[in-house]
């Protein structure tokens, strides 16, 4: 009989804490599958390298839930100090910048730096609601059916339903791109428009998400967009969550994104504007900004290149077909 698998959560925050509760309870309820002790490494800029290594060195499963800007540095610290056969799963929504332009998926960074398999979990999961045990769903993207079954057992509860799909890239790309669209939804709210306008933002945003996957990840499966990682996460984020909320304040107050992050997020970083900037690097390098007018307008508004009041013109002039 196989030894119970040891789990280490790399990160914290609201989402990390909600997931730690789920994993901890499942580890207690399934002692034949998972070790009862679940370690959690909390990111602090001044934390010494050995503490991270100590937390992760014996783990069989690494659960990454840190801001996407810190993934590369954290992985470099872990490199060469992990147990043979360890696997990872990322819950991180965002991209990393590739050398020479373009973007990398966070799972690619983890996989290439640590030389281990990496699955993805994304979904319509507002952390506070998950912590309150409100029913919700999530999608795990993983190629291995065996690993998928293990990860489903680690995460699924009576209130947190997991669906496993093998379309890893689409699961992850949806989780990053929906934050850009949520910024657009916040702009619409800040400009005083109603739910009809927001519905248009969501529809046009979904069109661009699908087109982005078709262009840059041609093996994507259209059915994945109907999972929790796709349209469900998009709708949830455009009505709740910090990207929408801060973007609304951006329009109403005239303050910068950086100022509002400090005022409203208690030290947390906003994913949407950063992801929009990362995507724009990729689009610009391929001369494709005009093919993704919503993504491009959101990036330009965040950077102060065009005023937020011009956002509605972007919607009106958006092509019917991309």
Short mmCIF file of C-alpha atoms in Angstrom, two decimals:
data_model
loop_
_atom_site.label_atom_id
_atom_site.label_comp_id
_atom_site.label_asym_id
_atom_site.label_seq_id
_atom_site.Cartn_x
_atom_site.Cartn_y
_atom_site.Cartn_z
CA UNK A 1 0.00 0.00 0.00
CA UNK A 2 1.31 3.45 -0.97
CA UNK A 3 2.42 5.87 1.74
CA UNK A 4 0.02 8.77 2.39
CA UNK A 5 1.03 11.79 0.33
CA UNK A 6 2.43 14.86 2.09
CA UNK A 7 1.01 18.21 1.00
CA UNK A 8 2.63 21.65 1.20
CA UNK A 9 0.71 24.84 0.43
CA UNK A 10 3.01 27.52 -0.97
CA UNK A 11 1.33 30.85 -0.19
CA UNK A 12 -1.44 32.28 1.94
CA UNK A 13 -3.86 35.20 1.64
CA UNK A 14 -7.65 34.81 1.61
CA UNK A 15 -7.65 32.23 -1.17
CA UNK A 16 -4.74 30.27 0.25
CA UNK A 17 -6.39 30.17 3.67
CA UNK A 18 -9.72 28.98 2.22
CA UNK A 19 -7.94 26.23 0.28
CA UNK A 20 -5.85 25.26 3.32
CA UNK A 21 -9.08 24.64 5.24
CA UNK A 22 -10.36 22.35 2.49
CA UNK A 23 -7.08 20.45 2.12
CA UNK A 24 -6.60 20.14 5.88
CA UNK A 25 -10.07 18.67 6.39
CA UNK A 26 -9.68 16.26 3.48
CA UNK A 27 -6.28 15.14 4.78
CA UNK A 28 -7.86 14.32 8.15
CA UNK A 29 -10.77 12.48 6.55
CA UNK A 30 -8.59 10.45 4.13
CA UNK A 31 -5.57 9.30 6.16
CA UNK A 32 -4.98 6.42 3.74
CA UNK A 33 -4.36 8.94 0.93
CA UNK A 34 -2.87 12.03 2.61
CA UNK A 35 -0.61 12.73 5.59
CA UNK A 36 -2.45 14.48 8.42
CA UNK A 37 0.12 17.26 8.66
CA UNK A 38 -0.33 19.82 5.87
CA UNK A 39 2.44 22.41 5.78
CA UNK A 40 1.78 26.00 4.67
CA UNK A 41 4.53 28.42 3.73
CA UNK A 42 3.52 32.07 4.11
CA UNK A 43 5.22 34.47 1.72
CA UNK A 44 7.13 37.34 3.29
CA UNK A 45 9.75 39.27 1.41
CA UNK A 46 12.23 39.00 4.31
CA UNK A 47 11.65 35.31 4.93
CA UNK A 48 14.86 33.28 4.76
CA UNK A 49 15.35 30.74 2.00
CA UNK A 50 15.78 27.72 4.35
CA UNK A 51 12.24 28.20 5.73
CA UNK A 52 10.73 27.70 2.29
CA UNK A 53 12.98 24.75 1.57
CA UNK A 54 12.14 23.19 4.95
CA UNK A 55 8.41 23.50 4.29
CA UNK A 56 8.53 21.92 0.84
CA UNK A 57 11.40 19.41 0.93
CA UNK A 58 9.35 16.34 1.95
CA UNK A 59 6.18 17.18 0.04
CA UNK A 60 4.61 14.88 -2.53
CA UNK A 61 2.15 17.56 -3.67
CA UNK A 62 2.93 21.30 -3.85
CA UNK A 63 -0.08 23.63 -3.99
CA UNK A 64 0.94 27.04 -5.36
CA UNK A 65 -1.24 29.99 -4.29
CA UNK A 66 1.06 33.04 -4.27
CA UNK A 67 0.86 36.25 -6.37
CA UNK A 68 1.97 35.40 -9.90
CA UNK A 69 4.75 37.99 -9.78
CA UNK A 70 6.63 35.91 -7.17
CA UNK A 71 6.41 32.46 -8.75
CA UNK A 72 9.74 32.48 -10.55
CA UNK A 73 11.68 33.61 -7.47
CA UNK A 74 10.00 31.08 -5.19
CA UNK A 75 10.62 28.24 -7.65
CA UNK A 76 14.27 29.18 -7.96
CA UNK A 77 14.61 28.91 -4.19
CA UNK A 78 13.04 25.45 -4.20
CA UNK A 79 15.01 24.11 -7.14
CA UNK A 80 17.20 21.17 -6.22
CA UNK A 81 15.63 20.74 -2.77
CA UNK A 82 12.49 18.74 -3.60
CA UNK A 83 11.58 15.10 -3.11
CA UNK A 84 11.77 12.83 -6.12
CA UNK A 85 8.35 12.28 -7.67
CA UNK A 86 6.79 15.48 -6.31
CA UNK A 87 3.98 17.03 -8.36
CA UNK A 88 2.51 20.55 -8.31
CA UNK A 89 -0.84 22.21 -8.83
CA UNK A 90 -1.19 25.95 -9.39
CA UNK A 91 -4.17 28.03 -8.27
CA UNK A 92 -2.50 31.22 -9.51
CA UNK A 93 -4.30 33.43 -12.02
CA UNK A 94 -1.93 35.38 -14.24
CA UNK A 95 0.96 35.12 -16.69
CA UNK A 96 4.72 35.44 -16.53
CA UNK A 97 6.77 37.47 -19.03
CA UNK A 98 8.94 35.43 -21.37
CA UNK A 99 12.40 36.64 -22.29
CA UNK A 100 12.22 38.67 -25.48
CA UNK A 101 8.48 39.38 -25.14
CA UNK A 102 5.39 37.26 -25.00
CA UNK A 103 3.92 35.40 -22.05
CA UNK A 104 4.36 32.12 -20.24
CA UNK A 105 1.74 30.22 -18.31
CA UNK A 106 2.47 29.96 -14.59
CA UNK A 107 2.34 26.17 -14.89
CA UNK A 108 5.06 26.39 -17.55
CA UNK A 109 7.28 28.39 -15.19
CA UNK A 110 6.76 25.87 -12.38
CA UNK A 111 7.20 22.89 -14.68
CA UNK A 112 10.35 24.15 -16.39
CA UNK A 113 12.04 25.58 -13.29
CA UNK A 114 11.38 22.64 -10.96
CA UNK A 115 11.22 19.94 -13.68
CA UNK A 116 8.05 18.43 -12.22
CA UNK A 117 4.49 17.90 -13.52
CA UNK A 118 2.08 20.77 -12.80
CA UNK A 119 -1.74 20.69 -12.89
CA UNK A 120 -4.08 23.69 -12.72
CA UNK A 121 -7.14 24.52 -10.58
CA UNK A 122 -9.37 27.44 -11.62
CA UNK A 123 -13.02 28.30 -11.10
CA UNK A 124 -15.71 30.69 -9.97
CA UNK A 125 -14.31 30.83 -6.45
CA UNK A 126 -14.46 34.05 -4.44
CA UNK A 127 -12.31 33.22 -1.43
CA UNK A 128 -14.61 34.53 1.29
CA UNK A 129 -17.57 32.56 -0.07
CA UNK A 130 -15.49 29.37 -0.22
CA UNK A 131 -14.40 29.98 3.38
CA UNK A 132 -18.09 30.29 4.38
CA UNK A 133 -18.71 26.92 2.65
CA UNK A 134 -21.09 28.36 0.08
CA UNK A 135 -21.54 25.82 -2.71
CA UNK A 136 -19.29 26.37 -5.74
CA UNK A 137 -17.41 24.52 -8.45
CA UNK A 138 -13.85 24.43 -9.72
CA UNK A 139 -12.03 22.88 -12.67
CA UNK A 140 -8.78 20.94 -12.51
CA UNK A 141 -6.79 20.71 -15.73
CA UNK A 142 -4.40 17.77 -15.84
CA UNK A 143 -3.31 15.26 -18.49
CA UNK A 144 -2.82 12.27 -16.17
CA UNK A 145 -6.10 10.59 -15.16
CA UNK A 146 -4.40 9.04 -12.12
CA UNK A 147 -3.09 12.40 -10.88
CA UNK A 148 -6.47 13.96 -11.65
CA UNK A 149 -8.19 11.45 -9.37
CA UNK A 150 -5.71 12.16 -6.55
CA UNK A 151 -6.13 15.91 -6.85
CA UNK A 152 -9.90 15.62 -6.98
CA UNK A 153 -9.78 13.68 -3.71
CA UNK A 154 -7.55 16.38 -2.21
CA UNK A 155 -9.83 19.30 -3.11
CA UNK A 156 -13.42 18.10 -3.46
CA UNK A 157 -15.87 18.56 -0.57
CA UNK A 158 -19.64 18.58 -0.24
CA UNK A 159 -19.62 22.33 -1.02
CA UNK A 160 -16.60 22.51 -3.38
CA UNK A 161 -17.26 20.39 -6.47
CA UNK A 162 -14.36 19.47 -8.74
CA UNK A 163 -14.54 18.60 -12.44
CA UNK A 164 -11.34 17.24 -14.00
CA UNK A 165 -10.53 17.95 -17.67
CA UNK A 166 -7.41 17.24 -19.74
CA UNK A 167 -7.40 20.67 -21.44
CA UNK A 168 -4.82 22.20 -19.10
CA UNK A 169 -3.89 25.27 -21.11
CA UNK A 170 -7.45 26.53 -21.61
CA UNK A 171 -8.23 26.10 -17.91
CA UNK A 172 -5.24 28.24 -17.00
CA UNK A 173 -5.62 30.87 -19.72
CA UNK A 174 -9.27 31.44 -18.75
CA UNK A 175 -8.23 32.04 -15.15
CA UNK A 176 -5.85 34.80 -16.22
CA UNK A 177 -7.82 36.50 -18.99
CA UNK A 178 -11.08 36.81 -17.06
CA UNK A 179 -9.38 39.32 -14.75
CA UNK A 180 -8.83 41.65 -17.71
CA UNK A 181 -12.53 41.48 -18.56
CA UNK A 182 -13.42 42.14 -14.91
CA UNK A 183 -11.46 45.39 -15.10
CA UNK A 184 -13.65 46.36 -18.06
CA UNK A 185 -16.76 45.50 -16.05
CA UNK A 186 -15.49 47.79 -13.30
CA UNK A 187 -14.99 50.59 -15.81
CA UNK A 188 -18.60 50.17 -16.95
CA UNK A 189 -19.80 50.33 -13.34
CA UNK A 190 -17.66 53.38 -12.62
CA UNK A 191 -19.07 55.15 -15.68
CA UNK A 192 -22.58 54.57 -14.36
CA UNK A 193 -23.83 52.03 -16.88
CA UNK A 194 -26.15 49.20 -15.90
CA UNK A 195 -26.33 45.44 -16.24
CA UNK A 196 -27.07 45.53 -19.98
CA UNK A 197 -23.74 47.22 -20.62
CA UNK A 198 -21.93 44.88 -18.27
CA UNK A 199 -23.48 41.90 -20.10
CA UNK A 200 -22.02 43.30 -23.34
CA UNK A 201 -18.59 43.60 -21.69
CA UNK A 202 -18.81 39.97 -20.53
CA UNK A 203 -19.91 38.70 -23.96
CA UNK A 204 -17.25 40.62 -25.87
CA UNK A 205 -14.67 39.64 -23.29
CA UNK A 206 -15.57 35.96 -23.66
CA UNK A 207 -15.25 36.30 -27.44
CA UNK A 208 -11.73 37.65 -27.04
CA UNK A 209 -10.82 34.96 -24.48
CA UNK A 210 -11.90 32.26 -26.92
CA UNK A 211 -10.10 33.90 -29.84
CA UNK A 212 -6.93 34.33 -27.76
CA UNK A 213 -6.90 30.61 -26.96
CA UNK A 214 -7.59 29.69 -30.60
CA UNK A 215 -4.70 31.87 -31.83
CA UNK A 216 -2.06 31.13 -29.20
CA UNK A 217 -3.15 27.71 -27.86
CA UNK A 218 -4.63 25.95 -30.92
CA UNK A 219 -5.25 22.67 -29.08
CA UNK A 220 -7.86 24.33 -26.83
CA UNK A 221 -11.25 22.66 -26.52
CA UNK A 222 -14.36 24.85 -26.83
CA UNK A 223 -16.19 22.77 -24.21
CA UNK A 224 -13.73 23.94 -21.52
CA UNK A 225 -15.16 27.45 -21.71
CA UNK A 226 -18.44 26.05 -20.35
CA UNK A 227 -16.72 24.66 -17.25
CA UNK A 228 -16.39 26.63 -14.00
CA UNK A 229 -12.96 27.90 -15.09
CA UNK A 230 -14.56 29.58 -18.12
CA UNK A 231 -17.86 31.41 -18.31
CA UNK A 232 -18.76 30.84 -14.64
CA UNK A 233 -15.51 32.37 -13.35
CA UNK A 234 -15.86 35.21 -15.85
CA UNK A 235 -19.38 36.14 -14.69
CA UNK A 236 -18.50 35.86 -11.00
CA UNK A 237 -15.42 38.05 -11.36
CA UNK A 238 -17.29 40.69 -13.36
CA UNK A 239 -19.87 41.06 -10.57
CA UNK A 240 -17.67 40.51 -7.52
CA UNK A 241 -13.99 40.42 -6.68
CA UNK A 242 -11.33 43.07 -6.33
CA UNK A 243 -10.54 43.64 -10.01
CA UNK A 244 -14.05 44.94 -10.68
CA UNK A 245 -14.22 46.88 -7.41
CA UNK A 246 -10.88 48.69 -7.78
CA UNK A 247 -11.51 49.44 -11.46
CA UNK A 248 -14.83 51.07 -10.59
CA UNK A 249 -13.00 53.24 -8.03
CA UNK A 250 -10.34 54.02 -10.66
CA UNK A 251 -12.99 55.64 -12.85
CA UNK A 252 -14.86 57.39 -10.03
CA UNK A 253 -11.87 58.79 -8.12
CA UNK A 254 -9.33 59.49 -10.85
CA UNK A 255 -6.64 57.90 -8.68
CA UNK A 256 -4.03 55.54 -10.15
CA UNK A 257 -4.30 51.76 -9.91
CA UNK A 258 -1.23 51.77 -7.66
CA UNK A 259 -2.80 54.25 -5.24
CA UNK A 260 -6.02 52.26 -5.06
CA UNK A 261 -4.18 48.99 -4.47
CA UNK A 262 -2.60 50.53 -1.38
CA UNK A 263 -5.88 52.03 -0.16
CA UNK A 264 -8.28 49.17 -0.89
CA UNK A 265 -6.36 45.89 -0.96
CA UNK A 266 -4.33 45.90 2.24
CA UNK A 267 -1.08 45.17 0.47
CA UNK A 268 -2.46 42.73 -2.13
CA UNK A 269 -1.80 43.30 -5.82
CA UNK A 270 -4.44 43.57 -8.54
CA UNK A 271 -4.18 40.88 -11.21
CA UNK A 272 -6.24 42.41 -14.04
CA UNK A 273 -4.15 45.47 -15.03
CA UNK A 274 -0.88 43.49 -14.75
CA UNK A 275 -2.31 40.67 -16.88
CA UNK A 276 -3.62 43.19 -19.44
CA UNK A 277 -0.10 44.63 -19.70
CA UNK A 278 1.43 41.17 -20.11
CA UNK A 279 -1.09 40.20 -22.80
CA UNK A 280 -0.51 43.51 -24.58
CA UNK A 281 3.21 42.75 -24.85
CA UNK A 282 2.29 39.53 -26.65
CA UNK A 283 -0.33 41.17 -28.89
CA UNK A 284 1.97 44.06 -29.80
CA UNK A 285 4.82 41.70 -30.68
CA UNK A 286 2.47 39.91 -33.10
CA UNK A 287 0.83 43.15 -34.40
CA UNK A 288 -2.51 41.87 -33.09
CA UNK A 289 -3.73 44.71 -30.85
CA UNK A 290 -6.53 45.54 -33.31
CA UNK A 291 -7.76 41.94 -33.24
CA UNK A 292 -8.37 42.20 -29.49
CA UNK A 293 -9.89 45.69 -29.09
CA UNK A 294 -11.39 45.09 -25.63
CA UNK A 295 -8.16 43.78 -24.10
CA UNK A 296 -6.23 46.60 -25.79
CA UNK A 297 -8.58 49.37 -24.61
CA UNK A 298 -8.54 48.08 -21.02
CA UNK A 299 -4.74 48.07 -21.00
CA UNK A 300 -4.54 51.59 -22.44
CA UNK A 301 -7.05 52.97 -19.92
CA UNK A 302 -5.16 51.39 -17.00
CA UNK A 303 -1.94 53.01 -18.25
CA UNK A 304 -3.59 56.42 -18.72
CA UNK A 305 -3.06 56.34 -22.49
CA UNK A 306 -6.76 56.96 -23.16
CA UNK A 307 -9.50 58.21 -20.80
CA UNK A 308 -11.93 55.77 -19.22
CA UNK A 309 -14.86 57.63 -20.81
CA UNK A 310 -13.71 56.29 -24.20
CA UNK A 311 -14.41 52.73 -23.05
CA UNK A 312 -17.99 52.79 -24.32
CA UNK A 313 -16.76 53.69 -27.82
CA UNK A 314 -14.66 50.54 -27.75
CA UNK A 315 -17.80 48.49 -27.06
CA UNK A 316 -19.80 50.24 -29.79
CA UNK A 317 -17.05 49.75 -32.37
CA UNK A 318 -16.19 46.16 -31.43
CA UNK A 319 -16.40 43.92 -34.51
CA UNK A 320 -19.24 41.41 -34.63
CA UNK A 321 -16.81 38.63 -35.46
CA UNK A 322 -13.15 38.36 -34.43
#
